[in-house]
Amino acid sequence: MSPPLTGSFRGQIHRIVERHRRELLRMERAAASEMVRAYGEIWKRLVVEIERLVAEYREVGEPGLSWAFELDRLQQLQRQVEAELRRFAAFAEAQIVAGQRDAVEAAAAHLGEILMATARTGVGVSWKRLPVEAVADLVGFTRSGSPLRTLLDELGPEASKAVRDGLIQGLALGHNPRKVARAIRGKMGGNLVRALRIARTEQLRSYREATR
């Protein structure tokens, strides 16, 4: 018969679990910081083109919205947006896969620590490391054709539409370049929020599945 778990032991387990939770939070924040930085670099390049296009429109005396479509002006900007977001999606994919692997490794280490602490009480436990194929299954959800990869691939068209709508609205209202750019940035912000949510969800899912 196993000995009863004491209050001291339960307190020890609680402290271990809390430390593990803080480690996961640090991992999540580090990944989020990298994605925010990458998205910020994309915006720096896009805002130059957005403000330039609006400035040109105002310089020629605001000739009407058809001007934005002439000489492929708006289409070129949209193509640039989609190209930038494809690069961001590739970066986000790599970050998410790395986060999944880190979460799986953390789950293995955390559970091993808890089981070792339990063993010291005299309770019989056994522990084997996760097999390589199981780890591969847990982190393989961003491959082409997967639901996650589909979500990431949707970021480009959505951002392109946000730029198109924001630019047309800004030109129609006669806003200055900076005001138009700020409005578009607000519309595009949802893409970053979505990418961060995907990354967090996948990291936690991988941790839970590895622990299970």
GROMACS .gro file of C-alpha atoms in nm:
model
  212
    1MET     CA    1   0.000   0.000   0.000
    2SER     CA    2   0.139   0.340  -0.097
    3PRO     CA    3   0.198   0.591   0.183
    4PRO     CA    4  -0.047   0.884   0.203
    5LEU     CA    5   0.055   1.210   0.038
    6THR     CA    6   0.137   1.470   0.301
    7GLY     CA    7   0.044   1.837   0.294
    8SER     CA    8   0.414   1.918   0.257
    9PHE     CA    9   0.434   1.700  -0.054
   10ARG     CA   10   0.121   1.856  -0.203
   11GLY     CA   11   0.274   2.198  -0.143
   12GLN     CA   12   0.593   2.089  -0.317
   13ILE     CA   13   0.399   1.965  -0.619
   14HIS     CA   14   0.203   2.291  -0.629
   15ARG     CA   15   0.528   2.491  -0.633
   16ILE     CA   16   0.669   2.274  -0.912
   17VAL     CA   17   0.353   2.315  -1.121
   18GLU     CA   18   0.353   2.693  -1.067
   19ARG     CA   19   0.716   2.712  -1.178
   20HIS     CA   20   0.629   2.510  -1.488
   21ARG     CA   21   0.343   2.747  -1.563
   22ARG     CA   22   0.577   3.047  -1.542
   23GLU     CA   23   0.824   2.875  -1.775
   24LEU     CA   24   0.548   2.818  -2.031
   25LEU     CA   25   0.445   3.182  -2.003
   26ARG     CA   26   0.802   3.297  -2.065
   27MET     CA   27   0.824   3.072  -2.370
   28GLU     CA   28   0.498   3.212  -2.503
   29ARG     CA   29   0.605   3.574  -2.449
   30ALA     CA   30   0.940   3.516  -2.617
   31ALA     CA   31   0.773   3.368  -2.924
   32ALA     CA   32   0.516   3.649  -2.934
   33SER     CA   33   0.791   3.911  -2.912
   34GLU     CA   34   0.966   3.766  -3.218
   35MET     CA   35   0.644   3.761  -3.422
   36VAL     CA   36   0.557   4.118  -3.324
   37ARG     CA   37   0.907   4.228  -3.425
   38ALA     CA   38   0.880   4.056  -3.764
   39TYR     CA   39   0.536   4.205  -3.828
   40GLY     CA   40   0.666   4.547  -3.731
   41GLU     CA   41   0.943   4.522  -3.990
   42ILE     CA   42   0.685   4.438  -4.256
   43TRP     CA   43   0.476   4.739  -4.160
   44LYS     CA   44   0.778   4.971  -4.183
   45ARG     CA   45   0.821   4.873  -4.546
   46LEU     CA   46   0.452   4.893  -4.632
   47VAL     CA   47   0.385   5.228  -4.467
   48VAL     CA   48   0.643   5.394  -4.694
   49GLU     CA   49   0.452   5.280  -5.003
   50ILE     CA   50   0.109   5.363  -4.860
   51GLU     CA   51   0.206   5.716  -4.762
   52ARG     CA   52   0.384   5.770  -5.095
   53LEU     CA   53   0.075   5.667  -5.292
   54VAL     CA   54  -0.155   5.894  -5.089
   55ALA     CA   55   0.090   6.186  -5.121
   56GLU     CA   56   0.102   6.145  -5.499
   57TYR     CA   57  -0.277   6.142  -5.511
   58ARG     CA   58  -0.296   6.470  -5.321
   59GLU     CA   59  -0.019   6.629  -5.529
   60VAL     CA   60  -0.212   6.581  -5.853
   61GLY     CA   61  -0.517   6.746  -5.703
   62GLU     CA   62  -0.719   6.444  -5.586
   63PRO     CA   63  -0.837   6.339  -5.934
   64GLY     CA   64  -1.083   6.075  -5.814
   65LEU     CA   65  -1.067   5.714  -5.704
   66SER     CA   66  -1.015   5.584  -6.057
   67TRP     CA   67  -0.661   5.729  -6.029
   68ALA     CA   68  -0.570   5.456  -5.777
   69PHE     CA   69  -0.651   5.188  -6.033
   70GLU     CA   70  -0.472   5.353  -6.323
   71LEU     CA   71  -0.122   5.233  -6.413
   72ASP     CA   72  -0.180   4.936  -6.180
   73ARG     CA   73  -0.108   5.159  -5.877
   74LEU     CA   74  -0.334   4.992  -5.623
   75GLN     CA   75  -0.274   4.642  -5.761
   76GLN     CA   76   0.102   4.682  -5.722
   77LEU     CA   77   0.059   4.782  -5.360
   78GLN     CA   78  -0.170   4.485  -5.297
   79ARG     CA   79   0.081   4.247  -5.454
   80GLN     CA   80   0.351   4.385  -5.228
   81VAL     CA   81   0.127   4.337  -4.924
   82GLU     CA   82   0.056   3.976  -5.015
   83ALA     CA   83   0.425   3.907  -5.080
   84GLU     CA   84   0.519   4.054  -4.742
   85LEU     CA   85   0.251   3.851  -4.564
   86ARG     CA   86   0.363   3.531  -4.735
   87ARG     CA   87   0.707   3.591  -4.590
   88PHE     CA   88   0.554   3.659  -4.251
   89ALA     CA   89   0.346   3.339  -4.274
   90ALA     CA   90   0.663   3.140  -4.345
   91PHE     CA   91   0.833   3.304  -4.046
   92ALA     CA   92   0.529   3.240  -3.827
   93GLU     CA   93   0.521   2.877  -3.936
   94ALA     CA   94   0.884   2.828  -3.833
   95GLN     CA   95   0.817   3.002  -3.500
   96ILE     CA   96   0.511   2.789  -3.431
   97VAL     CA   97   0.692   2.463  -3.511
   98ALA     CA   98   0.980   2.567  -3.284
   99GLY     CA   99   0.729   2.657  -3.013
  100GLN     CA  100   0.559   2.320  -3.048
  101ARG     CA  101   0.890   2.137  -3.011
  102ASP     CA  102   0.985   2.347  -2.710
  103ALA     CA  103   0.645   2.275  -2.553
  104VAL     CA  104   0.679   1.900  -2.609
  105GLU     CA  105   1.027   1.900  -2.456
  106ALA     CA  106   0.907   2.110  -2.164
  107ALA     CA  107   0.614   1.875  -2.103
  108ALA     CA  108   0.848   1.576  -2.091
  109ALA     CA  109   1.086   1.751  -1.852
  110HIS     CA  110   0.805   1.882  -1.631
  111LEU     CA  111   0.626   1.552  -1.602
  112GLY     CA  112   0.954   1.376  -1.531
  113GLU     CA  113   1.024   1.621  -1.249
  114ILE     CA  114   0.681   1.567  -1.096
  115LEU     CA  115   0.713   1.190  -1.117
  116MET     CA  116   1.057   1.199  -0.957
  117ALA     CA  117   0.916   1.407  -0.673
  118THR     CA  118   0.634   1.155  -0.636
  119ALA     CA  119   0.878   0.864  -0.633
  120ARG     CA  120   1.057   1.013  -0.333
  121THR     CA  121   0.738   0.962  -0.129
  122GLY     CA  122   0.749   0.588  -0.190
  123VAL     CA  123   0.472   0.588  -0.450
  124GLY     CA  124   0.563   0.356  -0.739
  125VAL     CA  125   0.592   0.537  -1.074
  126SER     CA  126   0.744   0.461  -1.410
  127TRP     CA  127   0.848   0.701  -1.687
  128LYS     CA  128   0.968   0.658  -2.044
  129ARG     CA  129   1.067   0.935  -2.281
  130LEU     CA  130   0.834   1.020  -2.566
  131PRO     CA  131   0.914   0.822  -2.882
  132VAL     CA  132   1.051   1.022  -3.173
  133GLU     CA  133   0.749   0.949  -3.394
  134ALA     CA  134   0.510   1.079  -3.129
  135VAL     CA  135   0.702   1.407  -3.106
  136ALA     CA  136   0.694   1.437  -3.486
  137ASP     CA  137   0.317   1.389  -3.485
  138LEU     CA  138   0.272   1.657  -3.220
  139VAL     CA  139   0.469   1.921  -3.410
  140GLY     CA  140   0.369   1.836  -3.767
  141PHE     CA  141   0.055   2.043  -3.793
  142THR     CA  142   0.190   2.326  -4.011
  143ARG     CA  143   0.270   2.114  -4.315
  144SER     CA  144   0.118   2.220  -4.647
  145GLY     CA  145  -0.252   2.140  -4.666
  146SER     CA  146  -0.304   2.126  -4.290
  147PRO     CA  147  -0.573   2.343  -4.124
  148LEU     CA  148  -0.305   2.548  -3.949
  149ARG     CA  149  -0.109   2.614  -4.268
  150THR     CA  150  -0.435   2.715  -4.435
  151LEU     CA  151  -0.497   2.971  -4.160
  152LEU     CA  152  -0.149   3.118  -4.204
  153ASP     CA  153  -0.187   3.133  -4.582
  154GLU     CA  154  -0.505   3.337  -4.540
  155LEU     CA  155  -0.318   3.625  -4.375
  156GLY     CA  156  -0.194   3.768  -4.706
  157PRO     CA  157  -0.528   3.807  -4.888
  158GLU     CA  158  -0.689   3.946  -4.574
  159ALA     CA  159  -0.415   4.206  -4.530
  160SER     CA  160  -0.436   4.294  -4.901
  161LYS     CA  161  -0.809   4.358  -4.869
  162ALA     CA  162  -0.753   4.568  -4.555
  163VAL     CA  163  -0.503   4.786  -4.743
  164ARG     CA  164  -0.730   4.820  -5.045
  165ASP     CA  165  -1.036   4.914  -4.838
  166GLY     CA  166  -0.842   5.148  -4.612
  167LEU     CA  167  -0.672   5.325  -4.899
  168ILE     CA  168  -0.992   5.376  -5.099
  169GLN     CA  169  -1.173   5.504  -4.791
  170GLY     CA  170  -0.890   5.739  -4.701
  171LEU     CA  171  -0.863   5.883  -5.051
  172ALA     CA  172  -1.240   5.931  -5.073
  173LEU     CA  173  -1.242   6.120  -4.743
  174GLY     CA  174  -0.940   6.330  -4.835
  175HIS     CA  175  -0.728   6.214  -4.540
  176ASN     CA  176  -0.358   6.290  -4.529
  177PRO     CA  177  -0.099   6.011  -4.581
  178ARG     CA  178  -0.031   5.951  -4.212
  179LYS     CA  179  -0.398   5.930  -4.122
  180VAL     CA  180  -0.461   5.682  -4.403
  181ALA     CA  181  -0.162   5.474  -4.292
  182ARG     CA  182  -0.282   5.470  -3.930
  183ALA     CA  183  -0.627   5.352  -4.035
  184ILE     CA  184  -0.479   5.074  -4.249
  185ARG     CA  185  -0.247   4.970  -3.968
  186GLY     CA  186  -0.550   4.929  -3.744
  187LYS     CA  187  -0.722   4.712  -4.004
  188MET     CA  188  -0.411   4.498  -4.053
  189GLY     CA  189  -0.356   4.454  -3.680
  190GLY     CA  190  -0.608   4.174  -3.674
  191ASN     CA  191  -0.369   3.958  -3.879
  192LEU     CA  192  -0.099   3.985  -3.613
  193VAL     CA  193  -0.346   3.911  -3.335
  194ARG     CA  194  -0.465   3.606  -3.527
  195ALA     CA  195  -0.110   3.478  -3.582
  196LEU     CA  196  -0.026   3.524  -3.213
  197ARG     CA  197  -0.344   3.338  -3.114
  198ILE     CA  198  -0.255   3.050  -3.346
  199ALA     CA  199   0.097   3.030  -3.202
  200ARG     CA  200  -0.028   3.027  -2.842
  201THR     CA  201  -0.299   2.770  -2.916
  202GLU     CA  202  -0.054   2.535  -3.087
  203GLN     CA  203   0.204   2.565  -2.811
  204LEU     CA  204  -0.049   2.485  -2.540
  205ARG     CA  205  -0.203   2.204  -2.744
  206SER     CA  206   0.137   2.044  -2.795
  207TYR     CA  207   0.216   2.074  -2.423
  208ARG     CA  208  -0.116   1.919  -2.321
  209GLU     CA  209  -0.090   1.636  -2.573
  210ALA     CA  210   0.270   1.558  -2.478
  211THR     CA  211   0.175   1.552  -2.110
  212ARG     CA  212  -0.121   1.326  -2.183
   0.00000   0.00000   0.00000
